[in-house]
Amino acid sequence: MRILLAEDDPSIAEGICASLRHGGHAVDHVASGSLADAALRDHEYDLLVLDLGLPALDGSEVLRRLRGRGTVLPVLVVTARDGLPERIRVLDLGADDYLVKPFALAEFEARVRALLRRASSQGKPELQLGRLRLDLPGHRAWIDQTPLELTAREFGLLEALALRADRVTSRAQLIEALCDWDQELTDNGLDIAIHRLRRKLQGSGTGVRTIRGLGYLLEEAEESGSDPA
Ligand code: CA
């Protein structure tokens, strides 16, 4: 999943980024409200983690503009501002959840998982394609009952393809889903990840088909190779 973090405190941002990346997410970090507003217009995210006390544009204004555009992106507000009126105001502006600083990272991670679970695939935390099953918030996949050993990048790739099953996903869309601004995924790197994912999917009845010039399609595949008959 790709997450935008808007937080101007460097040490808090560092902790949150590390925790989300450890969880296998791609994270873009901005330290002002105006940059958050711009990033939300230019990129597609699965979750926004929003500090309210931001320079240039207040977090609540970022949220008001986001909801004004009609987006349903899940928003987790993290703020030092406490008090009942403030919490009610932020939820009424369209936040999905609210965490007061300082908070334990374990609680933050649990709230992120809950929001992503609710949002992913319109509330379906699991995806089933043939014999392949994905637990999206848990970052796990199985062929029948056998767990697939996937790296965070391979799971991200499989997830991006599975969420668009029956449609072709372009290389640019895959790179967008897998990368944040601090990372680079070269064409070669994407090819390697696809190659490894294909090997791990062998025997699953699901494969990644190349649609020349357009991208990739996750589909139920004829088993071939191991048994030519
Ligand atoms: Ca702040």
GROMACS .gro file of C-alpha atoms and ligand atoms in nm:
model
  230
    1MET     CA    1   0.000   0.000   0.000
    2ARG     CA    2   0.112   0.355  -0.065
    3ILE     CA    3   0.081   0.598   0.225
    4LEU     CA    4   0.127   0.975   0.249
    5LEU     CA    5   0.259   1.104   0.581
    6ALA     CA    6   0.216   1.478   0.652
    7GLU     CA    7   0.415   1.553   0.968
    8ASP     CA    8   0.655   1.841   1.042
    9ASP     CA    9   0.827   1.697   1.348
   10PRO     CA   10   1.135   1.518   1.206
   11SER     CA   11   1.175   1.262   1.484
   12ILE     CA   12   0.807   1.162   1.487
   13ALA     CA   13   0.809   1.144   1.107
   14GLU     CA   14   1.118   0.924   1.112
   15GLY     CA   15   0.959   0.680   1.358
   16ILE     CA   16   0.633   0.661   1.164
   17CYS     CA   17   0.811   0.619   0.828
   18ALA     CA   18   1.031   0.340   0.964
   19SER     CA   19   0.731   0.161   1.115
   20LEU     CA   20   0.523   0.182   0.797
   21ARG     CA   21   0.811   0.076   0.572
   22HIS     CA   22   0.886  -0.213   0.804
   23GLY     CA   23   0.523  -0.312   0.749
   24GLY     CA   24   0.590  -0.332   0.375
   25HIS     CA   25   0.429  -0.002   0.273
   26ALA     CA   26   0.563   0.264   0.040
   27VAL     CA   27   0.565   0.598   0.227
   28ASP     CA   28   0.591   0.952   0.092
   29HIS     CA   29   0.670   1.208   0.361
   30VAL     CA   30   0.590   1.580   0.345
   31ALA     CA   31   0.648   1.834   0.623
   32SER     CA   32   0.398   2.106   0.529
   33GLY     CA   33   0.028   2.131   0.460
   34SER     CA   34   0.073   2.284   0.116
   35LEU     CA   35   0.302   1.999   0.007
   36ALA     CA   36   0.050   1.748   0.142
   37ASP     CA   37  -0.227   1.918  -0.054
   38ALA     CA   38  -0.016   1.906  -0.373
   39ALA     CA   39   0.085   1.542  -0.324
   40LEU     CA   40  -0.278   1.440  -0.272
   41ARG     CA   41  -0.371   1.603  -0.602
   42ASP     CA   42  -0.081   1.448  -0.796
   43HIS     CA   43  -0.062   1.093  -0.664
   44GLU     CA   44  -0.285   0.805  -0.564
   45TYR     CA   45  -0.264   0.688  -0.204
   46ASP     CA   46  -0.425   0.418   0.004
   47LEU     CA   47  -0.400   0.610   0.332
   48LEU     CA   48  -0.317   0.960   0.460
   49VAL     CA   49  -0.154   1.002   0.802
   50LEU     CA   50  -0.211   1.368   0.885
   51ASP     CA   51  -0.068   1.589   1.157
   52LEU     CA   52  -0.292   1.889   1.226
   53GLY     CA   53  -0.029   2.143   1.331
   54LEU     CA   54   0.145   2.182   0.996
   55PRO     CA   55   0.321   2.489   0.851
   56ALA     CA   56   0.199   2.662   0.532
   57LEU     CA   57  -0.148   2.507   0.549
   58ASP     CA   58  -0.316   2.366   0.858
   59GLY     CA   59  -0.387   1.993   0.859
   60SER     CA   60  -0.759   2.050   0.903
   61GLU     CA   61  -0.759   2.266   0.589
   62VAL     CA   62  -0.576   1.987   0.399
   63LEU     CA   63  -0.851   1.750   0.515
   64ARG     CA   64  -1.131   1.992   0.429
   65ARG     CA   65  -0.995   2.036   0.075
   66LEU     CA   66  -0.946   1.660   0.032
   67ARG     CA   67  -1.306   1.584   0.128
   68GLY     CA   68  -1.419   1.881  -0.081
   69ARG     CA   69  -1.285   1.697  -0.386
   70GLY     CA   70  -1.505   1.402  -0.296
   71THR     CA   71  -1.224   1.156  -0.218
   72VAL     CA   72  -1.288   0.868   0.017
   73LEU     CA   73  -0.918   0.812   0.098
   74PRO     CA   74  -0.887   0.687   0.460
   75VAL     CA   75  -0.736   0.953   0.688
   76LEU     CA   76  -0.572   0.892   1.024
   77VAL     CA   77  -0.515   1.219   1.211
   78VAL     CA   78  -0.225   1.230   1.455
   79THR     CA   79  -0.201   1.543   1.666
   80ALA     CA   80  -0.089   1.690   1.994
   81ARG     CA   81  -0.416   1.886   2.018
   82ASP     CA   82  -0.633   1.708   2.268
   83GLY     CA   83  -0.979   1.779   2.398
   84LEU     CA   84  -1.326   1.664   2.306
   85PRO     CA   85  -1.430   1.964   2.090
   86GLU     CA   86  -1.114   1.926   1.880
   87ARG     CA   87  -1.167   1.551   1.831
   88ILE     CA   88  -1.528   1.604   1.726
   89ARG     CA   89  -1.427   1.885   1.487
   90VAL     CA   90  -1.167   1.666   1.314
   91LEU     CA   91  -1.397   1.366   1.279
   92ASP     CA   92  -1.669   1.594   1.142
   93LEU     CA   93  -1.423   1.727   0.883
   94GLY     CA   94  -1.391   1.374   0.751
   95ALA     CA   95  -1.109   1.201   0.942
   96ASP     CA   96  -1.160   0.826   0.979
   97ASP     CA   97  -0.962   0.791   1.298
   98TYR     CA   98  -0.775   1.004   1.549
   99LEU     CA   99  -0.463   0.944   1.760
  100VAL     CA  100  -0.330   1.186   2.022
  101LYS     CA  101   0.048   1.231   2.059
  102PRO     CA  102   0.241   1.084   2.219
  103PHE     CA  103   0.120   0.742   2.114
  104ALA     CA  104   0.270   0.394   2.112
  105LEU     CA  105   0.380   0.281   1.767
  106ALA     CA  106   0.209  -0.053   1.826
  107GLU     CA  107  -0.127   0.126   1.859
  108PHE     CA  108  -0.053   0.340   1.555
  109GLU     CA  109   0.024   0.026   1.351
  110ALA     CA  110  -0.297  -0.143   1.468
  111ARG     CA  111  -0.504   0.159   1.364
  112VAL     CA  112  -0.333   0.170   1.023
  113ARG     CA  113  -0.409  -0.200   0.973
  114ALA     CA  114  -0.773  -0.147   1.071
  115LEU     CA  115  -0.816   0.146   0.830
  116LEU     CA  116  -0.649  -0.038   0.542
  117ARG     CA  117  -0.853  -0.350   0.614
  118ARG     CA  118  -1.175  -0.151   0.597
  119ALA     CA  119  -1.072   0.026   0.280
  120SER     CA  120  -0.896  -0.245   0.083
  121SER     CA  121  -1.108  -0.400  -0.184
  122GLN     CA  122  -1.421  -0.227  -0.047
  123GLY     CA  123  -1.392  -0.382   0.294
  124LYS     CA  124  -1.282  -0.726   0.185
  125PRO     CA  125  -0.954  -0.793   0.366
  126GLU     CA  126  -0.898  -1.109   0.163
  127LEU     CA  127  -0.874  -1.167  -0.208
  128GLN     CA  128  -0.915  -1.507  -0.367
  129LEU     CA  129  -0.799  -1.580  -0.721
  130GLY     CA  130  -0.830  -1.945  -0.808
  131ARG     CA  131  -0.619  -2.129  -0.551
  132LEU     CA  132  -0.431  -1.813  -0.457
  133ARG     CA  133  -0.548  -1.625  -0.146
  134LEU     CA  134  -0.420  -1.289  -0.021
  135ASP     CA  135  -0.460  -1.135   0.324
  136LEU     CA  136  -0.407  -0.769   0.229
  137PRO     CA  137  -0.359  -0.600   0.568
  138GLY     CA  138  -0.157  -0.897   0.698
  139HIS     CA  139   0.069  -0.905   0.390
  140ARG     CA  140   0.037  -1.281   0.357
  141ALA     CA  141  -0.049  -1.508   0.067
  142TRP     CA  142  -0.125  -1.877   0.030
  143ILE     CA  143  -0.163  -2.133  -0.245
  144ASP     CA  144  -0.439  -2.351  -0.103
  145GLN     CA  145  -0.315  -2.393   0.257
  146THR     CA  146   0.055  -2.345   0.176
  147PRO     CA  147   0.197  -2.003   0.267
  148LEU     CA  148   0.389  -1.823  -0.008
  149GLU     CA  149   0.724  -1.685   0.102
  150LEU     CA  150   0.724  -1.336  -0.051
  151THR     CA  151   0.942  -1.032   0.011
  152ALA     CA  152   0.765  -0.703   0.086
  153ARG     CA  153   0.822  -0.593  -0.275
  154GLU     CA  154   0.693  -0.920  -0.420
  155PHE     CA  155   0.383  -0.901  -0.202
  156GLY     CA  156   0.329  -0.538  -0.309
  157LEU     CA  157   0.354  -0.643  -0.672
  158LEU     CA  158   0.110  -0.930  -0.627
  159GLU     CA  159  -0.130  -0.705  -0.436
  160ALA     CA  160  -0.119  -0.432  -0.704
  161LEU     CA  161  -0.194  -0.691  -0.973
  162ALA     CA  162  -0.461  -0.870  -0.769
  163LEU     CA  163  -0.651  -0.550  -0.689
  164ARG     CA  164  -0.677  -0.491  -1.065
  165ALA     CA  165  -0.742  -0.852  -1.166
  166ASP     CA  166  -0.911  -0.876  -1.506
  167ARG     CA  167  -0.756  -0.545  -1.608
  168VAL     CA  168  -0.410  -0.479  -1.747
  169THR     CA  169  -0.175  -0.298  -1.506
  170SER     CA  170   0.091  -0.086  -1.672
  171ARG     CA  171   0.455  -0.078  -1.566
  172ALA     CA  172   0.408   0.285  -1.459
  173GLN     CA  173   0.115   0.186  -1.234
  174LEU     CA  174   0.323  -0.091  -1.077
  175ILE     CA  175   0.614   0.143  -1.012
  176GLU     CA  176   0.373   0.399  -0.863
  177ALA     CA  177   0.225   0.133  -0.633
  178LEU     CA  178   0.562  -0.004  -0.521
  179CYS     CA  179   0.775   0.306  -0.476
  180ASP     CA  180   0.787   0.610  -0.260
  181TRP     CA  181   0.985   0.922  -0.343
  182ASP     CA  182   1.294   0.811  -0.153
  183GLN     CA  183   1.326   0.486  -0.341
  184GLU     CA  184   1.390   0.413  -0.699
  185LEU     CA  185   1.269   0.112  -0.886
  186THR     CA  186   1.439   0.082  -1.220
  187ASP     CA  187   1.288  -0.100  -1.518
  188ASN     CA  188   1.540  -0.372  -1.451
  189GLY     CA  189   1.438  -0.390  -1.083
  190LEU     CA  190   1.073  -0.430  -1.182
  191ASP     CA  191   1.163  -0.705  -1.429
  192ILE     CA  192   1.352  -0.891  -1.156
  193ALA     CA  193   1.060  -0.861  -0.912
  194ILE     CA  194   0.815  -0.988  -1.175
  195HIS     CA  195   1.047  -1.277  -1.264
  196ARG     CA  196   1.076  -1.382  -0.898
  197LEU     CA  197   0.704  -1.351  -0.838
  198ARG     CA  198   0.633  -1.569  -1.142
  199ARG     CA  199   0.866  -1.838  -1.011
  200LYS     CA  200   0.696  -1.836  -0.673
  201LEU     CA  201   0.352  -1.858  -0.835
  202GLN     CA  202   0.447  -2.165  -1.035
  203GLY     CA  203   0.203  -2.443  -0.961
  204SER     CA  204  -0.054  -2.205  -0.809
  205GLY     CA  205  -0.282  -2.203  -1.113
  206THR     CA  206  -0.241  -1.824  -1.127
  207GLY     CA  207   0.019  -1.650  -1.338
  208VAL     CA  208   0.140  -1.307  -1.448
  209ARG     CA  209   0.084  -1.267  -1.821
  210THR     CA  210   0.273  -1.003  -2.020
  211ILE     CA  211   0.049  -0.798  -2.247
  212ARG     CA  212   0.306  -0.663  -2.489
  213GLY     CA  213   0.324  -0.286  -2.496
  214LEU     CA  214   0.055  -0.247  -2.227
  215GLY     CA  215   0.161  -0.418  -1.906
  216TYR     CA  216   0.067  -0.721  -1.700
  217LEU     CA  217  -0.237  -0.924  -1.614
  218LEU     CA  218  -0.284  -1.158  -1.319
  219GLU     CA  219  -0.494  -1.448  -1.437
  220GLU     CA  220  -0.568  -1.812  -1.392
  221ALA     CA  221  -0.306  -1.986  -1.599
  222GLU     CA  222  -0.275  -2.316  -1.776
  223GLU     CA  223  -0.007  -2.507  -1.591
  224SER     CA  224   0.285  -2.570  -1.820
  225GLY     CA  225   0.653  -2.649  -1.804
  226SER     CA  226   0.671  -2.918  -1.537
  227ASP     CA  227   0.453  -3.162  -1.722
  228PRO     CA  228   0.461  -3.124  -2.101
  229ALA     CA  229   0.185  -3.383  -2.145
  230CA      CA  230   0.310   1.944   1.393
   0.00000   0.00000   0.00000
